Amino acid sequence: MDPKDADASRFAGEALSRGEPTGWFEPLYAAASGGSAVVPWDLEAPHGLLPGWGRDVDGSGRSALVVGCGYGRDAEYLASLGFRTTAFDISETAIRDARARHAGSTVDYVTADLLDPPAAWIGGFDLVMESITVQSMPLSLRAEATERVSAMVAPGGELLVISGIRAEGDEVDGPPWPLTRSEIDAFATGGLQPKRIEQEPLPANPDVRSWLATFTR
Ligand SMILES: C[S@@+](CC[C@H](N)C(=O)[O-])C[C@H]1O[C@@H](n2cnc3c(N)ncnc32)[C@H](O)[C@@H]1O
């Protein structure tokens, strides 16, 4: 195991054995805030596939929602494209630290649970972005998490999904639990249509590929 994954793996194991599949994020962020743990996805740059997607995108006049934003790296990138950006995470500490890291940011950072989102968010955003958050939840939550992500796209809006890749039928001992092609296809629900579904090489490590999928409503 990569040493930077050790703390996440330990907190996840404890929470999963308590029957709390999303119960490890807050303890991990709290420990990291106190200097006693490492958050493996604590990176300054946006996800490696995001700048390629955003190259010709002008978000002016449009709203965006970032699901499971962590410390806000992707939310800040979308805001830099002009999107009026809301970003949420289940961890209060992540949201507090994201606000502190990006003082003066235009992003609205909110603590919320994807599995119980504010009613006003349903159908509420021109762009919804989910990057490696659904894959951080066990397979038992996949169908519900997927449906909730898609439900927040406004009529005429777009969904962007970035995720690790898993072959159909492969057993996986997560976290993470990367997505199969059929799990990517499942975002096309409630009137969403697939626009682009590709396995893209990561610019920093072209031997590794991730899903980059977009859907429109
Ligand atoms: C693997 S991390 C990725 C964070 C961020 N997307 C990034 O790439 O930097 C998954 C994030 O999703 C958040 N998360 C997990 N389950 C969630 C839920 N049910 N609702 C909201 N956020 C959740 C976690 O707290 C964590 O910050």
PDB file of N, CA, C and O in Angstrom, residues 18-73:
ATOM      1  N   ARG A  18     -17.923  -0.799  11.810  1.00  0.00           N
ATOM      2  CA  ARG A  18     -19.036  -0.303  12.644  1.00  0.00           C
ATOM      3  C   ARG A  18     -20.341  -0.229  11.844  1.00  0.00           C
ATOM      4  O   ARG A  18     -21.368   0.189  12.366  1.00  0.00           O
ATOM      5  N   GLY A  19     -20.277  -0.542  10.545  1.00  0.00           N
ATOM      6  CA  GLY A  19     -21.469  -0.444   9.697  1.00  0.00           C
ATOM      7  C   GLY A  19     -21.779   0.977   9.286  1.00  0.00           C
ATOM      8  O   GLY A  19     -22.927   1.317   9.009  1.00  0.00           O
ATOM      9  N   GLU A  20     -20.726   1.844   9.222  1.00  0.00           N
ATOM     10  CA  GLU A  20     -20.921   3.251   8.837  1.00  0.00           C
ATOM     11  C   GLU A  20     -20.096   3.536   7.577  1.00  0.00           C
ATOM     12  O   GLU A  20     -18.953   3.998   7.660  1.00  0.00           O
ATOM     13  N   PRO A  21     -20.679   3.269   6.392  1.00  0.00           N
ATOM     14  CA  PRO A  21     -19.871   3.324   5.163  1.00  0.00           C
ATOM     15  C   PRO A  21     -19.299   4.689   4.835  1.00  0.00           C
ATOM     16  O   PRO A  21     -18.270   4.781   4.158  1.00  0.00           O
ATOM     17  N   THR A  22     -19.933   5.764   5.293  1.00  0.00           N
ATOM     18  CA  THR A  22     -19.343   7.082   5.038  1.00  0.00           C
ATOM     19  C   THR A  22     -18.822   7.704   6.340  1.00  0.00           C
ATOM     20  O   THR A  22     -18.559   8.904   6.393  1.00  0.00           O
ATOM     21  N   GLY A  23     -18.665   6.862   7.365  1.00  0.00           N
ATOM     22  CA  GLY A  23     -18.281   7.369   8.686  1.00  0.00           C
ATOM     23  C   GLY A  23     -16.796   7.595   8.872  1.00  0.00           C
ATOM     24  O   GLY A  23     -16.353   7.921   9.973  1.00  0.00           O
ATOM     25  N   TRP A  24     -16.007   7.435   7.823  1.00  0.00           N
ATOM     26  CA  TRP A  24     -14.547   7.568   7.997  1.00  0.00           C
ATOM     27  C   TRP A  24     -14.003   8.900   7.506  1.00  0.00           C
ATOM     28  O   TRP A  24     -12.866   9.263   7.815  1.00  0.00           O
ATOM     29  N   PHE A  25     -14.810   9.636   6.761  1.00  0.00           N
ATOM     30  CA  PHE A  25     -14.269  10.857   6.173  1.00  0.00           C
ATOM     31  C   PHE A  25     -14.019  11.932   7.243  1.00  0.00           C
ATOM     32  O   PHE A  25     -12.934  12.520   7.279  1.00  0.00           O
ATOM     33  N   GLU A  26     -15.013  12.164   8.097  1.00  0.00           N
ATOM     34  CA  GLU A  26     -14.818  13.214   9.110  1.00  0.00           C
ATOM     35  C   GLU A  26     -13.643  12.890  10.051  1.00  0.00           C
ATOM     36  O   GLU A  26     -12.782  13.755  10.274  1.00  0.00           O
ATOM     37  N   PRO A  27     -13.544  11.662  10.599  1.00  0.00           N
ATOM     38  CA  PRO A  27     -12.375  11.374  11.448  1.00  0.00           C
ATOM     39  C   PRO A  27     -11.045  11.539  10.712  1.00  0.00           C
ATOM     40  O   PRO A  27     -10.066  12.009  11.291  1.00  0.00           O
ATOM     41  N   LEU A  28     -11.018  11.180   9.427  1.00  0.00           N
ATOM     42  CA  LEU A  28      -9.771  11.330   8.657  1.00  0.00           C
ATOM     43  C   LEU A  28      -9.412  12.805   8.504  1.00  0.00           C
ATOM     44  O   LEU A  28      -8.272  13.214   8.759  1.00  0.00           O
ATOM     45  N   TYR A  29     -10.396  13.622   8.085  1.00  0.00           N
ATOM     46  CA  TYR A  29     -10.108  15.053   7.915  1.00  0.00           C
ATOM     47  C   TYR A  29      -9.757  15.708   9.256  1.00  0.00           C
ATOM     48  O   TYR A  29      -8.896  16.586   9.321  1.00  0.00           O
ATOM     49  N   ALA A  30     -10.451  15.290  10.331  1.00  0.00           N
ATOM     50  CA  ALA A  30     -10.161  15.881  11.646  1.00  0.00           C
ATOM     51  C   ALA A  30      -8.743  15.541  12.083  1.00  0.00           C
ATOM     52  O   ALA A  30      -8.002  16.402  12.581  1.00  0.00           O
ATOM     53  N   ALA A  31      -8.339  14.293  11.873  1.00  0.00           N
ATOM     54  CA  ALA A  31      -6.976  13.891  12.240  1.00  0.00           C
ATOM     55  C   ALA A  31      -5.958  14.643  11.382  1.00  0.00           C
ATOM     56  O   ALA A  31      -4.919  15.094  11.877  1.00  0.00           O
ATOM     57  N   ALA A  32      -6.270  14.790  10.092  1.00  0.00           N
ATOM     58  CA  ALA A  32      -5.344  15.515   9.204  1.00  0.00           C
ATOM     59  C   ALA A  32      -5.221  16.965   9.637  1.00  0.00           C
ATOM     60  O   ALA A  32      -4.133  17.554   9.610  1.00  0.00           O
ATOM     61  N   SER A  33      -6.342  17.524  10.064  1.00  0.00           N
ATOM     62  CA  SER A  33      -6.333  18.920  10.514  1.00  0.00           C
ATOM     63  C   SER A  33      -5.440  19.085  11.744  1.00  0.00           C
ATOM     64  O   SER A  33      -4.778  20.111  11.915  1.00  0.00           O
ATOM     65  N   GLY A  34      -5.420  18.038  12.576  1.00  0.00           N
ATOM     66  CA  GLY A  34      -4.567  18.062  13.769  1.00  0.00           C
ATOM     67  C   GLY A  34      -3.144  17.608  13.485  1.00  0.00           C
ATOM     68  O   GLY A  34      -2.333  17.498  14.409  1.00  0.00           O
ATOM     69  N   GLY A  35      -2.851  17.283  12.246  1.00  0.00           N
ATOM     70  CA  GLY A  35      -1.479  16.923  11.876  1.00  0.00           C
ATOM     71  C   GLY A  35      -1.132  15.460  12.110  1.00  0.00           C
ATOM     72  O   GLY A  35       0.028  15.075  11.997  1.00  0.00           O
ATOM     73  N   SER A  36      -2.152  14.616  12.435  1.00  0.00           N
ATOM     74  CA  SER A  36      -1.820  13.219  12.741  1.00  0.00           C
ATOM     75  C   SER A  36      -2.272  12.236  11.658  1.00  0.00           C
ATOM     76  O   SER A  36      -2.296  11.030  11.897  1.00  0.00           O
ATOM     77  N   ALA A  37      -2.677  12.734  10.506  1.00  0.00           N
ATOM     78  CA  ALA A  37      -3.047  11.825   9.413  1.00  0.00           C
ATOM     79  C   ALA A  37      -2.843  12.548   8.083  1.00  0.00           C
ATOM     80  O   ALA A  37      -2.762  13.775   8.026  1.00  0.00           O
ATOM     81  N   VAL A  38      -2.795  11.735   7.018  1.00  0.00           N
ATOM     82  CA  VAL A  38      -2.629  12.263   5.661  1.00  0.00           C
ATOM     83  C   VAL A  38      -3.891  11.944   4.859  1.00  0.00           C
ATOM     84  O   VAL A  38      -4.363  10.805   4.868  1.00  0.00           O
ATOM     85  N   VAL A  39      -4.430  12.956   4.188  1.00  0.00           N
ATOM     86  CA  VAL A  39      -5.566  12.759   3.276  1.00  0.00           C
ATOM     87  C   VAL A  39      -4.976  12.500   1.885  1.00  0.00           C
ATOM     88  O   VAL A  39      -4.341  13.381   1.306  1.00  0.00           O
ATOM     89  N   PRO A  40      -5.169  11.289   1.334  1.00  0.00           N
ATOM     90  CA  PRO A  40      -4.440  10.941   0.103  1.00  0.00           C
ATOM     91  C   PRO A  40      -4.765  11.833  -1.086  1.00  0.00           C
ATOM     92  O   PRO A  40      -3.945  11.983  -1.981  1.00  0.00           O
ATOM     93  N   TRP A  41      -5.977  12.394  -1.124  1.00  0.00           N
ATOM     94  CA  TRP A  41      -6.368  13.237  -2.267  1.00  0.00           C
ATOM     95  C   TRP A  41      -6.146  14.732  -1.973  1.00  0.00           C
ATOM     96  O   TRP A  41      -6.745  15.578  -2.639  1.00  0.00           O
ATOM     97  N   ASP A  42      -5.299  15.013  -1.001  1.00  0.00           N
ATOM     98  CA  ASP A  42      -4.992  16.416  -0.687  1.00  0.00           C
ATOM     99  C   ASP A  42      -3.950  16.936  -1.682  1.00  0.00           C
ATOM    100  O   ASP A  42      -2.746  16.859  -1.448  1.00  0.00           O
ATOM    101  N   LEU A  43      -4.445  17.420  -2.809  1.00  0.00           N
ATOM    102  CA  LEU A  43      -3.578  17.908  -3.888  1.00  0.00           C
ATOM    103  C   LEU A  43      -4.029  19.317  -4.251  1.00  0.00           C
ATOM    104  O   LEU A  43      -5.222  19.617  -4.216  1.00  0.00           O
ATOM    105  N   GLU A  44      -3.063  20.155  -4.612  1.00  0.00           N
ATOM    106  CA  GLU A  44      -3.445  21.520  -4.952  1.00  0.00           C
ATOM    107  C   GLU A  44      -4.102  21.603  -6.319  1.00  0.00           C
ATOM    108  O   GLU A  44      -5.073  22.324  -6.525  1.00  0.00           O
ATOM    109  N   ALA A  45      -3.573  20.860  -7.273  1.00  0.00           N
ATOM    110  CA  ALA A  45      -4.075  20.957  -8.652  1.00  0.00           C
ATOM    111  C   ALA A  45      -5.415  20.239  -8.780  1.00  0.00           C
ATOM    112  O   ALA A  45      -5.680  19.279  -8.060  1.00  0.00           O
ATOM    113  N   PRO A  46      -6.259  20.703  -9.715  1.00  0.00           N
ATOM    114  CA  PRO A  46      -7.496  19.965  -9.975  1.00  0.00           C
ATOM    115  C   PRO A  46      -7.175  18.572 -10.506  1.00  0.00           C
ATOM    116  O   PRO A  46      -6.029  18.293 -10.899  1.00  0.00           O
ATOM    117  N   HIS A  47      -8.186  17.699 -10.532  1.00  0.00           N
ATOM    118  CA  HIS A  47      -7.970  16.371 -11.112  1.00  0.00           C
ATOM    119  C   HIS A  47      -7.329  16.524 -12.490  1.00  0.00           C
ATOM    120  O   HIS A  47      -7.685  17.426 -13.261  1.00  0.00           O
ATOM    121  N   GLY A  48      -6.402  15.626 -12.802  1.00  0.00           N
ATOM    122  CA  GLY A  48      -5.614  15.746 -14.029  1.00  0.00           C
ATOM    123  C   GLY A  48      -6.434  15.811 -15.312  1.00  0.00           C
ATOM    124  O   GLY A  48      -5.971  16.372 -16.316  1.00  0.00           O
ATOM    125  N   LEU A  49      -7.641  15.240 -15.323  1.00  0.00           N
ATOM    126  CA  LEU A  49      -8.464  15.264 -16.537  1.00  0.00           C
ATOM    127  C   LEU A  49      -9.322  16.524 -16.642  1.00  0.00           C
ATOM    128  O   LEU A  49      -9.899  16.789 -17.698  1.00  0.00           O
ATOM    129  N   LEU A  50      -9.398  17.291 -15.551  1.00  0.00           N
ATOM    130  CA  LEU A  50     -10.331  18.430 -15.565  1.00  0.00           C
ATOM    131  C   LEU A  50      -9.878  19.571 -16.484  1.00  0.00           C
ATOM    132  O   LEU A  50     -10.704  20.102 -17.247  1.00  0.00           O
ATOM    133  N   PRO A  51      -8.607  19.963 -16.473  1.00  0.00           N
ATOM    134  CA  PRO A  51      -8.213  21.060 -17.369  1.00  0.00           C
ATOM    135  C   PRO A  51      -8.445  20.731 -18.843  1.00  0.00           C
ATOM    136  O   PRO A  51      -8.820  21.618 -19.627  1.00  0.00           O
ATOM    137  N   GLY A  52      -8.260  19.480 -19.244  1.00  0.00           N
ATOM    138  CA  GLY A  52      -8.533  19.099 -20.635  1.00  0.00           C
ATOM    139  C   GLY A  52     -10.006  19.266 -20.958  1.00  0.00           C
ATOM    140  O   GLY A  52     -10.376  19.812 -22.011  1.00  0.00           O
ATOM    141  N   TRP A  53     -10.873  18.831 -20.060  1.00  0.00           N
ATOM    142  CA  TRP A  53     -12.322  19.001 -20.263  1.00  0.00           C
ATOM    143  C   TRP A  53     -12.664  20.494 -20.327  1.00  0.00           C
ATOM    144  O   TRP A  53     -13.503  20.919 -21.127  1.00  0.00           O
ATOM    145  N   GLY A  54     -12.006  21.278 -19.490  1.00  0.00           N
ATOM    146  CA  GLY A  54     -12.404  22.690 -19.339  1.00  0.00           C
ATOM    147  C   GLY A  54     -11.749  23.644 -20.324  1.00  0.00           C
ATOM    148  O   GLY A  54     -12.042  24.848 -20.291  1.00  0.00           O
ATOM    149  N   ARG A  55     -10.901  23.125 -21.212  1.00  0.00           N
ATOM    150  CA  ARG A  55     -10.077  23.990 -22.064  1.00  0.00           C
ATOM    151  C   ARG A  55     -10.903  25.059 -22.787  1.00  0.00           C
ATOM    152  O   ARG A  55     -10.529  26.220 -22.807  1.00  0.00           O
ATOM    153  N   ASP A  56     -12.031  24.670 -23.360  1.00  0.00           N
ATOM    154  CA  ASP A  56     -12.826  25.635 -24.133  1.00  0.00           C
ATOM    155  C   ASP A  56     -14.142  25.982 -23.447  1.00  0.00           C
ATOM    156  O   ASP A  56     -15.087  26.421 -24.104  1.00  0.00           O
ATOM    157  N   VAL A  57     -14.219  25.767 -22.146  1.00  0.00           N
ATOM    158  CA  VAL A  57     -15.487  25.972 -21.436  1.00  0.00           C
ATOM    159  C   VAL A  57     -15.515  27.354 -20.805  1.00  0.00           C
ATOM    160  O   VAL A  57     -14.570  27.760 -20.127  1.00  0.00           O
ATOM    161  N   ASP A  58     -16.606  28.069 -21.043  1.00  0.00           N
ATOM    162  CA  ASP A  58     -16.839  29.356 -20.372  1.00  0.00           C
ATOM    163  C   ASP A  58     -18.067  29.171 -19.477  1.00  0.00           C
ATOM    164  O   ASP A  58     -19.174  28.959 -19.976  1.00  0.00           O
ATOM    165  N   GLY A  59     -17.849  29.236 -18.174  1.00  0.00           N
ATOM    166  CA  GLY A  59     -18.947  29.006 -17.232  1.00  0.00           C
ATOM    167  C   GLY A  59     -19.726  30.256 -16.878  1.00  0.00           C
ATOM    168  O   GLY A  59     -20.633  30.189 -16.040  1.00  0.00           O
ATOM    169  N   SER A  60     -19.414  31.367 -17.514  1.00  0.00           N
ATOM    170  CA  SER A  60     -20.068  32.633 -17.152  1.00  0.00           C
ATOM    171  C   SER A  60     -21.588  32.490 -17.216  1.00  0.00           C
ATOM    172  O   SER A  60     -22.118  31.962 -18.204  1.00  0.00           O
ATOM    173  N   GLY A  61     -22.248  32.952 -16.165  1.00  0.00           N
ATOM    174  CA  GLY A  61     -23.705  32.933 -16.151  1.00  0.00           C
ATOM    175  C   GLY A  61     -24.293  31.560 -15.848  1.00  0.00           C
ATOM    176  O   GLY A  61     -25.510  31.389 -15.910  1.00  0.00           O
ATOM    177  N   ARG A  62     -23.439  30.585 -15.549  1.00  0.00           N
ATOM    178  CA  ARG A  62     -23.945  29.234 -15.273  1.00  0.00           C
ATOM    179  C   ARG A  62     -23.546  28.790 -13.864  1.00  0.00           C
ATOM    180  O   ARG A  62     -22.516  29.221 -13.333  1.00  0.00           O
ATOM    181  N   SER A  63     -24.370  27.922 -13.294  1.00  0.00           N
ATOM    182  CA  SER A  63     -24.097  27.420 -11.947  1.00  0.00           C
ATOM    183  C   SER A  63     -23.447  26.043 -12.022  1.00  0.00           C
ATOM    184  O   SER A  63     -23.685  25.286 -12.968  1.00  0.00           O
ATOM    185  N   ALA A  64     -22.641  25.756 -11.015  1.00  0.00           N
ATOM    186  CA  ALA A  64     -22.001  24.428 -10.941  1.00  0.00           C
ATOM    187  C   ALA A  64     -22.072  23.914  -9.512  1.00  0.00           C
ATOM    188  O   ALA A  64     -22.022  24.695  -8.551  1.00  0.00           O
ATOM    189  N   LEU A  65     -22.194  22.598  -9.385  1.00  0.00           N
ATOM    190  CA  LEU A  65     -22.177  21.927  -8.086  1.00  0.00           C
ATOM    191  C   LEU A  65     -21.092  20.861  -8.101  1.00  0.00           C
ATOM    192  O   LEU A  65     -21.062  20.019  -9.007  1.00  0.00           O
ATOM    193  N   VAL A  66     -20.209  20.905  -7.097  1.00  0.00           N
ATOM    194  CA  VAL A  66     -19.153  19.889  -6.972  1.00  0.00           C
ATOM    195  C   VAL A  66     -19.511  18.962  -5.810  1.00  0.00           C
ATOM    196  O   VAL A  66     -19.675  19.401  -4.667  1.00  0.00           O
ATOM    197  N   VAL A  67     -19.633  17.694  -6.124  1.00  0.00           N
ATOM    198  CA  VAL A  67     -20.054  16.658  -5.168  1.00  0.00           C
ATOM    199  C   VAL A  67     -18.829  16.122  -4.431  1.00  0.00           C
ATOM    200  O   VAL A  67     -17.850  15.733  -5.068  1.00  0.00           O
ATOM    201  N   GLY A  68     -18.863  16.121  -3.093  1.00  0.00           N
ATOM    202  CA  GLY A  68     -17.727  15.575  -2.342  1.00  0.00           C
ATOM    203  C   GLY A  68     -16.449  16.321  -2.670  1.00  0.00           C
ATOM    204  O   GLY A  68     -15.469  15.757  -3.133  1.00  0.00           O
ATOM    205  N   CYS A  69     -16.465  17.619  -2.372  1.00  0.00           N
ATOM    206  CA  CYS A  69     -15.418  18.532  -2.892  1.00  0.00           C
ATOM    207  C   CYS A  69     -14.100  18.441  -2.147  1.00  0.00           C
ATOM    208  O   CYS A  69     -13.099  18.970  -2.622  1.00  0.00           O
ATOM    209  N   GLY A  70     -14.087  17.783  -0.960  1.00  0.00           N
ATOM    210  CA  GLY A  70     -12.843  17.746  -0.195  1.00  0.00           C
ATOM    211  C   GLY A  70     -12.332  19.153   0.079  1.00  0.00           C
ATOM    212  O   GLY A  70     -13.080  20.040   0.503  1.00  0.00           O
ATOM    213  N   TYR A  71     -11.048  19.370  -0.213  1.00  0.00           N
ATOM    214  CA  TYR A  71     -10.442  20.685   0.061  1.00  0.00           C
ATOM    215  C   TYR A  71     -10.677  21.688  -1.069  1.00  0.00           C
ATOM    216  O   TYR A  71     -10.136  22.793  -1.017  1.00  0.00           O
ATOM    217  N   GLY A  72     -11.442  21.311  -2.082  1.00  0.00           N
ATOM    218  CA  GLY A  72     -11.903  22.317  -3.045  1.00  0.00           C
ATOM    219  C   GLY A  72     -11.085  22.497  -4.309  1.00  0.00           C
ATOM    220  O   GLY A  72     -11.309  23.439  -5.066  1.00  0.00           O
ATOM    221  N   ARG A  73     -10.194  21.545  -4.605  1.00  0.00           N
ATOM    222  CA  ARG A  73      -9.308  21.764  -5.770  1.00  0.00           C
ATOM    223  C   ARG A  73     -10.099  21.871  -7.070  1.00  0.00           C
ATOM    224  O   ARG A  73      -9.803  22.720  -7.920  1.00  0.00           O
TER     225      ARG A  73
END
